[in-house]
JSON list of C-alpha atoms in Angstrom, two decimals:
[
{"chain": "A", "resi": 1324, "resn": "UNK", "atom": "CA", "xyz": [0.00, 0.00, 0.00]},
{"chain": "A", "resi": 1325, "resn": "UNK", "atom": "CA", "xyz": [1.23, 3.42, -1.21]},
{"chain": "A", "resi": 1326, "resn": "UNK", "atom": "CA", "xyz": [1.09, 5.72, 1.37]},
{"chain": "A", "resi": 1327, "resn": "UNK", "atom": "CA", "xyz": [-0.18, 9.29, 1.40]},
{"chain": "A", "resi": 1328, "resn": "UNK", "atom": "CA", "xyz": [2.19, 12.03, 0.65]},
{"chain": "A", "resi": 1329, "resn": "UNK", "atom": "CA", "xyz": [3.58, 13.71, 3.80]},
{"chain": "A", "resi": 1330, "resn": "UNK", "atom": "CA", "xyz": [5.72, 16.72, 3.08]},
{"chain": "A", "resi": 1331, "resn": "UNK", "atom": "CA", "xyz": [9.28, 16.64, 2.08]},
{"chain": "A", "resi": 1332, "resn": "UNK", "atom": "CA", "xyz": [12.03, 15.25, 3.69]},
{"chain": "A", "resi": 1333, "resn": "UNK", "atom": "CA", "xyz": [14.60, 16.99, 5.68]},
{"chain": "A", "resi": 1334, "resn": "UNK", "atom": "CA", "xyz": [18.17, 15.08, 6.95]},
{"chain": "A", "resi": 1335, "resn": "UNK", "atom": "CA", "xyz": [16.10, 11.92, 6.62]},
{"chain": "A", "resi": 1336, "resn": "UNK", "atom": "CA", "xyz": [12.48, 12.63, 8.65]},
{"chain": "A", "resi": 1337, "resn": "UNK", "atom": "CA", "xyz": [9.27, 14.14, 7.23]},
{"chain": "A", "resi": 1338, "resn": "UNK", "atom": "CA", "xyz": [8.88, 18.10, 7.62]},
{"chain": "A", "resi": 1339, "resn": "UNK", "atom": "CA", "xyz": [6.46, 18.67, 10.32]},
{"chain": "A", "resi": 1340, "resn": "UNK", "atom": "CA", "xyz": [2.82, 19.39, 9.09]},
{"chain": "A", "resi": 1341, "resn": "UNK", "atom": "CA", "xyz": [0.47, 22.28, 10.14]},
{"chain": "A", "resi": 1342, "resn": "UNK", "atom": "CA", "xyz": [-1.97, 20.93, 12.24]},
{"chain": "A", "resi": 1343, "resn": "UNK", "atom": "CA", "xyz": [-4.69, 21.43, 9.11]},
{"chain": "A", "resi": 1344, "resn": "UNK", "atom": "CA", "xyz": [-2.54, 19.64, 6.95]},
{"chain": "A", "resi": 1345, "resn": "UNK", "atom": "CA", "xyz": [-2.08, 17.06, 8.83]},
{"chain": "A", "resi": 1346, "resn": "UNK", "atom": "CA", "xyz": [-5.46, 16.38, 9.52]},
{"chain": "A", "resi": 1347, "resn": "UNK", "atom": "CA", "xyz": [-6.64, 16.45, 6.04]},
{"chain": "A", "resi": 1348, "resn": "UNK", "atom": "CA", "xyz": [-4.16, 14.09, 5.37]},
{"chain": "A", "resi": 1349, "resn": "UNK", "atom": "CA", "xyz": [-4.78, 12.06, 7.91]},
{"chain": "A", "resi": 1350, "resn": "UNK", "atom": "CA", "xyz": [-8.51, 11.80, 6.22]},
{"chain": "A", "resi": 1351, "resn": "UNK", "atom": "CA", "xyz": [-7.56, 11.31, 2.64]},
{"chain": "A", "resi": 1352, "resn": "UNK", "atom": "CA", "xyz": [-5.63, 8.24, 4.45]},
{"chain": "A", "resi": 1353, "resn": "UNK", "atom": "CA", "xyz": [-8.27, 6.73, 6.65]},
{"chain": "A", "resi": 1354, "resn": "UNK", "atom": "CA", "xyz": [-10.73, 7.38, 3.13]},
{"chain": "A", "resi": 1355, "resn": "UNK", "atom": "CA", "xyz": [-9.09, 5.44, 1.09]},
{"chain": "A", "resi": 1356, "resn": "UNK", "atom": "CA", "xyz": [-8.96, 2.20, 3.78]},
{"chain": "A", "resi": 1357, "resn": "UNK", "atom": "CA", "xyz": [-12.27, 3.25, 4.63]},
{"chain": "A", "resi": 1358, "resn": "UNK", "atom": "CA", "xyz": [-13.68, 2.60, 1.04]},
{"chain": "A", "resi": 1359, "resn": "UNK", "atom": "CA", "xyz": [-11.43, -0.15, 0.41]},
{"chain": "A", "resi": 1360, "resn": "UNK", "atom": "CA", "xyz": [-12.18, -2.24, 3.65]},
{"chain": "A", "resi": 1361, "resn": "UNK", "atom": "CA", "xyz": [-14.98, -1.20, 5.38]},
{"chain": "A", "resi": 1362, "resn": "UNK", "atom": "CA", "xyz": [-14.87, 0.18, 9.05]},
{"chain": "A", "resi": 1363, "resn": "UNK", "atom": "CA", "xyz": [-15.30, -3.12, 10.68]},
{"chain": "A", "resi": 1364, "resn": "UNK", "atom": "CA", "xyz": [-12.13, -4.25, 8.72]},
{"chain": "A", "resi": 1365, "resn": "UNK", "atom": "CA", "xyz": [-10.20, -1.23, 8.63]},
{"chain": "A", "resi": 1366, "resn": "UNK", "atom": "CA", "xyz": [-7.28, -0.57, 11.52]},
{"chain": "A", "resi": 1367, "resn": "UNK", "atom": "CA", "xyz": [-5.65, 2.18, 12.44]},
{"chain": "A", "resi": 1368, "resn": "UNK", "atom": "CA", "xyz": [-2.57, 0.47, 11.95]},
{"chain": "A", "resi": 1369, "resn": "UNK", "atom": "CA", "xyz": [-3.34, 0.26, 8.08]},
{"chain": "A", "resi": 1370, "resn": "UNK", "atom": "CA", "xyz": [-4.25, 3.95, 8.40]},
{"chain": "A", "resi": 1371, "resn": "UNK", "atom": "CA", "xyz": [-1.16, 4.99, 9.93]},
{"chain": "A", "resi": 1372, "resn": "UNK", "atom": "CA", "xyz": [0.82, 3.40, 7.15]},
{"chain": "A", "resi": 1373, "resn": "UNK", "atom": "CA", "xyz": [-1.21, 5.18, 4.53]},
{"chain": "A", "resi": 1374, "resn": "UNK", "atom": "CA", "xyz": [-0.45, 8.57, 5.80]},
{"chain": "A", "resi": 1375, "resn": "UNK", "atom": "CA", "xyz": [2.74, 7.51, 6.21]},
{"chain": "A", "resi": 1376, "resn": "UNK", "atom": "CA", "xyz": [2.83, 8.24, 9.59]},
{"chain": "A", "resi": 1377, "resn": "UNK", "atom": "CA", "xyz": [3.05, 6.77, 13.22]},
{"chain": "A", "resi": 1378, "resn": "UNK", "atom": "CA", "xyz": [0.34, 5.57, 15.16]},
{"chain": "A", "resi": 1379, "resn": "UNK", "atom": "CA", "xyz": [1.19, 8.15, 18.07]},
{"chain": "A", "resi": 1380, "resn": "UNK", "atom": "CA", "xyz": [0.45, 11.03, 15.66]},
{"chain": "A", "resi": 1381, "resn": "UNK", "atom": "CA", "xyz": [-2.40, 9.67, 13.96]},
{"chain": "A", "resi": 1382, "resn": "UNK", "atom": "CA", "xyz": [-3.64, 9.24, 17.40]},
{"chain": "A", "resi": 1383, "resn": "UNK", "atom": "CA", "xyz": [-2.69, 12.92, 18.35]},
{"chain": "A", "resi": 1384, "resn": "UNK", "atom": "CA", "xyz": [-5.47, 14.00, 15.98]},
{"chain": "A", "resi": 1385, "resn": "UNK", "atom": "CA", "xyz": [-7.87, 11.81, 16.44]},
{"chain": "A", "resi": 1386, "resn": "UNK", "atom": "CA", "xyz": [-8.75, 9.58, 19.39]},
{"chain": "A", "resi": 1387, "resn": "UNK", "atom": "CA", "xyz": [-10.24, 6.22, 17.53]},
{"chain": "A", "resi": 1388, "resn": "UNK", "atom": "CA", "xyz": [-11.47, 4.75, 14.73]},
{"chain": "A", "resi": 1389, "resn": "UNK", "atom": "CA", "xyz": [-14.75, 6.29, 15.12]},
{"chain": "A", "resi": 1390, "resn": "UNK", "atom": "CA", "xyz": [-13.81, 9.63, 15.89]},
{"chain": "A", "resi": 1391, "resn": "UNK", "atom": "CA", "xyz": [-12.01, 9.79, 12.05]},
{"chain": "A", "resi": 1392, "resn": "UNK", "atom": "CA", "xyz": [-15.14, 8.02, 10.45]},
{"chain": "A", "resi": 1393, "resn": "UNK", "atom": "CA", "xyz": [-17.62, 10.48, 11.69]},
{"chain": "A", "resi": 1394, "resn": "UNK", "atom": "CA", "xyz": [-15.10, 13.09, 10.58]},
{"chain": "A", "resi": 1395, "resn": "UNK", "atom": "CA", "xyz": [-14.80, 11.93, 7.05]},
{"chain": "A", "resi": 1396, "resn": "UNK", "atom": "CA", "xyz": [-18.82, 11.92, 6.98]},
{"chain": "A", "resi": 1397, "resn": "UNK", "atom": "CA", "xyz": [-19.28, 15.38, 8.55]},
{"chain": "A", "resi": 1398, "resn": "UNK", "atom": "CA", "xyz": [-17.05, 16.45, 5.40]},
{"chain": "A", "resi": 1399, "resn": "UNK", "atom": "CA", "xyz": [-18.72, 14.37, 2.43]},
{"chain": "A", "resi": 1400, "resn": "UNK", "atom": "CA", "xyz": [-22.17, 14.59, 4.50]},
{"chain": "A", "resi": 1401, "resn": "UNK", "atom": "CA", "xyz": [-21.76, 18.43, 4.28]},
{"chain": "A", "resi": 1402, "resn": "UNK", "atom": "CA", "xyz": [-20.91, 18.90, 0.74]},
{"chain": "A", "resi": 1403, "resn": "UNK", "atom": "CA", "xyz": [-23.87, 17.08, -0.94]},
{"chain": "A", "resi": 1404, "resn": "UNK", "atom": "CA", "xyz": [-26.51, 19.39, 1.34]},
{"chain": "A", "resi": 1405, "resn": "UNK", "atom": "CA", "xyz": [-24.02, 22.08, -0.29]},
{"chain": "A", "resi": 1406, "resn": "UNK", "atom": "CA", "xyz": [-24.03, 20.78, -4.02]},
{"chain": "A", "resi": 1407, "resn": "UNK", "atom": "CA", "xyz": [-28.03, 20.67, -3.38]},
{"chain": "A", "resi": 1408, "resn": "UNK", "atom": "CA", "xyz": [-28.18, 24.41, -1.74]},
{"chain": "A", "resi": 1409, "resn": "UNK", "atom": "CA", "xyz": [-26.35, 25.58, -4.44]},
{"chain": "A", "resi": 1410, "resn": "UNK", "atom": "CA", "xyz": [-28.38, 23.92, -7.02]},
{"chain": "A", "resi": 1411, "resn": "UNK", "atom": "CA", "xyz": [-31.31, 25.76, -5.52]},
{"chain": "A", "resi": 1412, "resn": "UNK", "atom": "CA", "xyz": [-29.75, 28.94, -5.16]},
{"chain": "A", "resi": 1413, "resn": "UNK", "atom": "CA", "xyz": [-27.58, 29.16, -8.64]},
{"chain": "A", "resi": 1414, "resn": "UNK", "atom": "CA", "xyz": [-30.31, 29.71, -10.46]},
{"chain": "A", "resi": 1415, "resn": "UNK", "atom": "CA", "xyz": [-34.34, 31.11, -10.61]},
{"chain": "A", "resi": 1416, "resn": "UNK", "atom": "CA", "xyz": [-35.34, 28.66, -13.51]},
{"chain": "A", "resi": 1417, "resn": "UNK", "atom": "CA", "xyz": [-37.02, 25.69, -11.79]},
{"chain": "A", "resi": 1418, "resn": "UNK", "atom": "CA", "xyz": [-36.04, 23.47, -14.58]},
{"chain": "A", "resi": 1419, "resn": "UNK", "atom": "CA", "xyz": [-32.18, 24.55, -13.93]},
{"chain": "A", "resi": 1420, "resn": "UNK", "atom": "CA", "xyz": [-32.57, 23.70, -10.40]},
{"chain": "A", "resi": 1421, "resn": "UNK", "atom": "CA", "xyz": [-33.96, 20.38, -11.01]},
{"chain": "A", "resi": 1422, "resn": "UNK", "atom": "CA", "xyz": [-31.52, 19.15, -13.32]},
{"chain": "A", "resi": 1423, "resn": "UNK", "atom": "CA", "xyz": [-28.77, 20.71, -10.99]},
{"chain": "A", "resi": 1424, "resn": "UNK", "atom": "CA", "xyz": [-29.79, 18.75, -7.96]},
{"chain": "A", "resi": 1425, "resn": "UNK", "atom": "CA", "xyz": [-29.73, 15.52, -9.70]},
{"chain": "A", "resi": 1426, "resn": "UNK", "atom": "CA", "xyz": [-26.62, 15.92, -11.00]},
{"chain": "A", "resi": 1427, "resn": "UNK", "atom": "CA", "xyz": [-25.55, 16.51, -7.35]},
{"chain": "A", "resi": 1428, "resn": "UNK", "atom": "CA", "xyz": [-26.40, 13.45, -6.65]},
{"chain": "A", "resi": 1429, "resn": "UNK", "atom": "CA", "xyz": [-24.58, 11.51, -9.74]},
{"chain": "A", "resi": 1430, "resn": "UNK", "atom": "CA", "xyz": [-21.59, 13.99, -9.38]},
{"chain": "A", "resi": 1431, "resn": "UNK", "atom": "CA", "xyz": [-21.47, 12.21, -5.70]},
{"chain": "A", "resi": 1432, "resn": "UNK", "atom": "CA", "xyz": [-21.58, 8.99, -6.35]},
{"chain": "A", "resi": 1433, "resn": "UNK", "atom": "CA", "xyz": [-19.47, 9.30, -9.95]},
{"chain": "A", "resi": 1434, "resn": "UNK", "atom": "CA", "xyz": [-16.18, 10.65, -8.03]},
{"chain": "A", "resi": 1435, "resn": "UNK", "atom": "CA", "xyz": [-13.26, 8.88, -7.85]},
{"chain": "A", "resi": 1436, "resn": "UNK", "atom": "CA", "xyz": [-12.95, 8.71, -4.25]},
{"chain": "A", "resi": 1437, "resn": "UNK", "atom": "CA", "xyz": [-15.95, 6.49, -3.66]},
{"chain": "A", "resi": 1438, "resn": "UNK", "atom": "CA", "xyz": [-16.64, 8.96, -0.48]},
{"chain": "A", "resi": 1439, "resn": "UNK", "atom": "CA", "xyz": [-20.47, 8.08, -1.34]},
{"chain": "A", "resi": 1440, "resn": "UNK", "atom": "CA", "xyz": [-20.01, 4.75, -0.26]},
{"chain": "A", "resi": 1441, "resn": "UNK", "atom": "CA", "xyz": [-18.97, 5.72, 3.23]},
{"chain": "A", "resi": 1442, "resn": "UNK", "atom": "CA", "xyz": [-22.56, 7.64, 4.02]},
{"chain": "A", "resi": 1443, "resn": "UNK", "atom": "CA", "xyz": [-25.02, 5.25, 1.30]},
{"chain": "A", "resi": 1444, "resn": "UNK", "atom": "CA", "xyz": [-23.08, 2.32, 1.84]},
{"chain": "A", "resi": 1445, "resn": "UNK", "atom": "CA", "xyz": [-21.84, 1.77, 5.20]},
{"chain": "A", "resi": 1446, "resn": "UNK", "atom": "CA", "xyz": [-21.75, -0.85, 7.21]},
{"chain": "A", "resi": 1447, "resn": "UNK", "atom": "CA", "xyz": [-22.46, 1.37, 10.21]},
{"chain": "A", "resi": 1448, "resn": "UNK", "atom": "CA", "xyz": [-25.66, 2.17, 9.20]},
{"chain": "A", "resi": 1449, "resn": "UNK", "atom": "CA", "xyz": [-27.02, 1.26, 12.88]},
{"chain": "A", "resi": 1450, "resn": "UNK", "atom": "CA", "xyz": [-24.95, 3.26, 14.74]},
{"chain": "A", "resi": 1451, "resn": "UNK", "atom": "CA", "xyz": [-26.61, 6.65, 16.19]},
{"chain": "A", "resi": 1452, "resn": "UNK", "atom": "CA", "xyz": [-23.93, 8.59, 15.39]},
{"chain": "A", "resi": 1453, "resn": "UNK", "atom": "CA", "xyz": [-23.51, 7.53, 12.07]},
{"chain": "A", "resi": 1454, "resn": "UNK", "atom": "CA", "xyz": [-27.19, 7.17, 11.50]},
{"chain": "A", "resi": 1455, "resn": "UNK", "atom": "CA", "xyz": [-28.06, 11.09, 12.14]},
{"chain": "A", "resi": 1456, "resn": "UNK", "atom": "CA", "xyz": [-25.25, 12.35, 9.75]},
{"chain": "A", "resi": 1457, "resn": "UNK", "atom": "CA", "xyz": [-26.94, 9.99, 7.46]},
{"chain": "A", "resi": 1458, "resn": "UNK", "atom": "CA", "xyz": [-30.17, 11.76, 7.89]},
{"chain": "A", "resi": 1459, "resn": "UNK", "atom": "CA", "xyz": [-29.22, 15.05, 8.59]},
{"chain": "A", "resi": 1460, "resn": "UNK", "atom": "CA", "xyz": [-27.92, 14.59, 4.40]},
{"chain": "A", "resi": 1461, "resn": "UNK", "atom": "CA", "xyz": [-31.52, 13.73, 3.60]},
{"chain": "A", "resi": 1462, "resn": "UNK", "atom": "CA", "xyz": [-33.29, 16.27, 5.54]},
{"chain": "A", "resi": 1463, "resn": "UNK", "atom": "CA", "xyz": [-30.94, 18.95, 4.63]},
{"chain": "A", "resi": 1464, "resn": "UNK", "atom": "CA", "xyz": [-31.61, 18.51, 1.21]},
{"chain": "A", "resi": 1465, "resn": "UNK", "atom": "CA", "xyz": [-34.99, 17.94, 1.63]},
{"chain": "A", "resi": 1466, "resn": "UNK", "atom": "CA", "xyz": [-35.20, 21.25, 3.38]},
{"chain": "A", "resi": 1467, "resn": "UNK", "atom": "CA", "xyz": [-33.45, 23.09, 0.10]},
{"chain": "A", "resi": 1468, "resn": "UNK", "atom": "CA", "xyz": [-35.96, 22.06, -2.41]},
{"chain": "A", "resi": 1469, "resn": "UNK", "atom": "CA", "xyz": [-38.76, 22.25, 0.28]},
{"chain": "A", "resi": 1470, "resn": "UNK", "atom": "CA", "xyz": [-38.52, 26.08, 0.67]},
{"chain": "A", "resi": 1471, "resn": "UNK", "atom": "CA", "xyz": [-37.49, 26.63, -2.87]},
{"chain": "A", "resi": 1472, "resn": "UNK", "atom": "CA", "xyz": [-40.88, 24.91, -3.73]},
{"chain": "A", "resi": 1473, "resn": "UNK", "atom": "CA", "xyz": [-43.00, 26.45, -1.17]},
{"chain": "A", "resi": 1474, "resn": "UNK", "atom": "CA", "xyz": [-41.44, 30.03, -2.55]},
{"chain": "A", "resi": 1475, "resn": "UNK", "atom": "CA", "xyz": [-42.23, 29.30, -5.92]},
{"chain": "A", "resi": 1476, "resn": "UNK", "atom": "CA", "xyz": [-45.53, 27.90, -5.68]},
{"chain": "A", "resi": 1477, "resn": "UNK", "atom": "CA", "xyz": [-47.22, 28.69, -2.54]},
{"chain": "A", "resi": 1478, "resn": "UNK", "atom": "CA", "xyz": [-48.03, 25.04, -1.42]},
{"chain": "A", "resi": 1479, "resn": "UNK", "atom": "CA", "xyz": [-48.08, 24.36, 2.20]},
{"chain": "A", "resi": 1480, "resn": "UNK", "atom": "CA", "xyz": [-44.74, 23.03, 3.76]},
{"chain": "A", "resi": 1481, "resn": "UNK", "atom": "CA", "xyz": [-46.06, 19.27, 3.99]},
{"chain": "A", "resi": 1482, "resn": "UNK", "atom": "CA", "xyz": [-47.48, 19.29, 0.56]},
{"chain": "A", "resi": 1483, "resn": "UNK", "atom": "CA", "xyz": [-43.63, 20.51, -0.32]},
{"chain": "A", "resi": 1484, "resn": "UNK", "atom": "CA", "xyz": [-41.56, 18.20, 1.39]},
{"chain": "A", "resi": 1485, "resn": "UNK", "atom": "CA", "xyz": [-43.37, 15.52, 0.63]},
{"chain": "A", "resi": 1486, "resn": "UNK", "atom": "CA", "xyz": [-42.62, 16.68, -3.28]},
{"chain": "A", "resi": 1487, "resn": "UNK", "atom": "CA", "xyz": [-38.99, 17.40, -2.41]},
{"chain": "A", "resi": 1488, "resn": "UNK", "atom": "CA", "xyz": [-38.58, 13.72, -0.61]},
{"chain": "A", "resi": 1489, "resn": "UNK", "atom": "CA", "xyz": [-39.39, 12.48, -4.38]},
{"chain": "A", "resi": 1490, "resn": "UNK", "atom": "CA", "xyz": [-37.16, 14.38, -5.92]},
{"chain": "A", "resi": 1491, "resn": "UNK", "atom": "CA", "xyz": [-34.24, 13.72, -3.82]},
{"chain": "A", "resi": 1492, "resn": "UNK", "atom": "CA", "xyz": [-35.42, 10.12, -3.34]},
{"chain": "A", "resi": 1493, "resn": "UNK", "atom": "CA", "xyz": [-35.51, 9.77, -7.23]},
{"chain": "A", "resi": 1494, "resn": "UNK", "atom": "CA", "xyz": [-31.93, 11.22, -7.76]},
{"chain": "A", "resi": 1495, "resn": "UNK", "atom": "CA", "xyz": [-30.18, 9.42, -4.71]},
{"chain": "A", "resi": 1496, "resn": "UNK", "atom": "CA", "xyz": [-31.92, 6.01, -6.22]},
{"chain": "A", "resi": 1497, "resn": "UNK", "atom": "CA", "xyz": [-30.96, 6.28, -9.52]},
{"chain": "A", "resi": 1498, "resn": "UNK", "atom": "CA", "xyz": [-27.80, 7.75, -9.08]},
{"chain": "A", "resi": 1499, "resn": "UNK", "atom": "CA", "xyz": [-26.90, 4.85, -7.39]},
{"chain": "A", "resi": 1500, "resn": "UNK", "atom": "CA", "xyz": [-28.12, 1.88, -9.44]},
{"chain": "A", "resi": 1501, "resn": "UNK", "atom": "CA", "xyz": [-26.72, 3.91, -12.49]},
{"chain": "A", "resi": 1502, "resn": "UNK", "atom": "CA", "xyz": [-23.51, 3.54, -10.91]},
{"chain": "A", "resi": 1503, "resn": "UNK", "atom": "CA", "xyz": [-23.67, -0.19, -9.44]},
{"chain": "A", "resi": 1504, "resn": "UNK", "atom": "CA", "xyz": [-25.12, -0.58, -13.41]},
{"chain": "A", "resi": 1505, "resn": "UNK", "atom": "CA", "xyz": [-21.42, 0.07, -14.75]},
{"chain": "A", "resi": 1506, "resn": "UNK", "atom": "CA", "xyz": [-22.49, 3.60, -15.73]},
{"chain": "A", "resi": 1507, "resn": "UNK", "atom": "CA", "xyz": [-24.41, 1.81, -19.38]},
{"chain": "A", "resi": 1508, "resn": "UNK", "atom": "CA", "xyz": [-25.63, 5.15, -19.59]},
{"chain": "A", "resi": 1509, "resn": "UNK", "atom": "CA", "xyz": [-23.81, 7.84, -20.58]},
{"chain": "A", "resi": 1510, "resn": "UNK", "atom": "CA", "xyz": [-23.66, 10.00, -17.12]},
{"chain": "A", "resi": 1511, "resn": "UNK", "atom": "CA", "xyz": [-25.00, 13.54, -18.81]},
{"chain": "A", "resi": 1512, "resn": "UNK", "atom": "CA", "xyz": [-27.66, 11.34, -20.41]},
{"chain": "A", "resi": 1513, "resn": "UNK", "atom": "CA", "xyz": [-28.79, 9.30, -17.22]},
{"chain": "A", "resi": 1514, "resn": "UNK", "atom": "CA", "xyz": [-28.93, 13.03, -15.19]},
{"chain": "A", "resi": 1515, "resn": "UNK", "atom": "CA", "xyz": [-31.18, 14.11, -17.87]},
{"chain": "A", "resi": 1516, "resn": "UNK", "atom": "CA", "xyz": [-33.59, 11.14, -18.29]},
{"chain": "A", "resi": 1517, "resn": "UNK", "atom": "CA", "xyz": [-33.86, 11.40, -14.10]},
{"chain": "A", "resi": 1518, "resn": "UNK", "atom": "CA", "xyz": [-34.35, 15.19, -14.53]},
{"chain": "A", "resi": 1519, "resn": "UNK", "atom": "CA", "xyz": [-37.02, 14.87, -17.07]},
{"chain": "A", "resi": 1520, "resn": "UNK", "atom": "CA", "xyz": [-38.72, 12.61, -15.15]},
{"chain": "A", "resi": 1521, "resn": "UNK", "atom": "CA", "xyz": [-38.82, 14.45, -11.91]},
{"chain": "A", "resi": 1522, "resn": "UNK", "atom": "CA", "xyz": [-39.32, 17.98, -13.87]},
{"chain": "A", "resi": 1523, "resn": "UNK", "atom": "CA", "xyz": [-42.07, 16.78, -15.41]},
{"chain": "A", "resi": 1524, "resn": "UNK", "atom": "CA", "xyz": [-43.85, 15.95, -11.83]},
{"chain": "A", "resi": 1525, "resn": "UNK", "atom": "CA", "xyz": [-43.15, 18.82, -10.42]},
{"chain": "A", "resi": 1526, "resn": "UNK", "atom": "CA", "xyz": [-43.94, 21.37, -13.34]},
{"chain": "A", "resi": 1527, "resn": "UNK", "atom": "CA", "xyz": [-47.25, 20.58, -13.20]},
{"chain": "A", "resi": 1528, "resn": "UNK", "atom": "CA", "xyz": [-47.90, 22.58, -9.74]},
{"chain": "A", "resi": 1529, "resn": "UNK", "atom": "CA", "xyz": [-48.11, 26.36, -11.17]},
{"chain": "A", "resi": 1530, "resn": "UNK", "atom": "CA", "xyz": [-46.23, 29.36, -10.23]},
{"chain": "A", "resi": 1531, "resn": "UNK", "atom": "CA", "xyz": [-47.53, 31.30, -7.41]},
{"chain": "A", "resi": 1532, "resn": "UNK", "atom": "CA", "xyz": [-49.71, 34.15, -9.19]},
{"chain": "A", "resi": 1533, "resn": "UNK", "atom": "CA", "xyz": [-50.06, 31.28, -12.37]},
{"chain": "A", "resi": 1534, "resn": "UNK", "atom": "CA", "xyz": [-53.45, 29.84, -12.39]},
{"chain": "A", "resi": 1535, "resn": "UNK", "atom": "CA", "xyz": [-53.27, 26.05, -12.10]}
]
C-alpha cells in the first residue's frame, strides 16, 4: 500500500505538518482504507501506514477509529446538502434547479474517491452517530428544495416536502443503481432522463400568481 504524501524530507524525517494539513491528510488516508475495507475491517494500523505516519500522531489528531469516520462523513455529508443548496440557489429557472440537484447526486456517487459509499453504503448504518449524519444529508436537502418549492408555488410546507422527498429520493436512487449498473448510460444522459422525469412531476404545480 502506497502511502499518502507527507511533506518533504529533511536530513532523513518528514517536515512537520500544520496541524490542518495534517489532519486532512490524515482523512484522505483513513478514506481510502475506509472505502477499500470497510470500518469493521479497517485498523488504524493500516491507516497509519497510509499517511505515512506513526500511530502516536495519527492518534494525536484523532482519538479512535470512530472519531475519524464520523469526521470523514461530517465532510462528504456536508458537501452534498451544499451541491443541493447551491443547485437551488444558482439559479431562478425551476427546470435549472432540477436538473442541478440531480446531477448533485450523480456527481457524488461518480467521483473517484468512492466517499459516497462511506454515508449510502456503510456498514455502520445502525450506529446513532452515524445514523443522524446519514439523515441530517436527507433532511438537509430535503429542506433546500422544500422552501425553494414552497417560494415558488405557494403550497403548504407538507405538501412541499413531501414533493422534495421524491425528488431527492428519485436522484439518490438512480444515481446509485446507475452507478452499481457500470455507468451503461452515458452520465449527462442518465442526469437528464432522471431530470425529465422528476421535472415533469413537479412542473405541473403552477407558479404562485399562475393559475393552475
Amino acid at each position: 500500500m502506497t502511502a499518502v504524501g507527507n511533506g518533504a524530507q529533511t536530513a532523513g524525517r518528514p517536515t512537520r505538518l500544520p496541524r490542518s494539513a495534517r489532519r486532512k491528510q490524515l482523512l484522505a488516508a483513513a478514506q481510502e482504507v475506509f472505502v477499500a475495507q470497510g470500518y469493521h475491517a479497517a485498523a488504524m494500523d493500516d491507516i497509519a501506514e497510509r499517511a505515512g505516519v506513526s500511530k502516536p500522531v495519527l492518534y494525536q489528531h484523532f482519538p479512535g477509529k470512530m472519531d475519524l469516520y464520523l469526521a470523514l462523513l461530517d465532510t462528504h455529508c456536508d458537501a452534498i446538502v451544499a451541491n443541493v443548496q447551491d443547485a437551488m440557489s444558482g439559479t431562478n429557472d425551476n427546470k435549472e434547479r432540477v436538473g442541478a440537484a440531480v446531477r448533485a447526486y450523480f456527481d457524488f456517487v461518480d467521483h473517484e474517491s468512492e466517499a459516497f459509499r462511506l454515508v449510502f453504503e456503510s456498514d455502520l448504518r445502525n450506529d446513532p452517530a452515524v445514523r443522524q449524519r446519514v439523515e441530517r444529508v436527507e433532511q438537509g436537502c430535503i429542506a433546500a428544495i422544500t422552501d425553494t418549492i414552497i417560494s415558488d408555488t405557494g403550497v403548504s410546507r407538507s405538501h412541499a416536502q413531501l414533493l422534495a422527498s421524491g425528488l431527492v429520493g428519485a436522484a439518490e436512487t438512480a444515481a446509485q443503481f446507475w452507478l452499481a449498473g457500470g455507468r451503461q448510460v452515458p452520465k449527462a444522459e442518465a442526469e437528464a432522463l432522471v431530470a425529465a422525469l422528476s421535472w415533469r412531476g413537479i412542473a405541473s404545480f403552477p407558479l404562485q400568481g399562475e393559475s393552475a
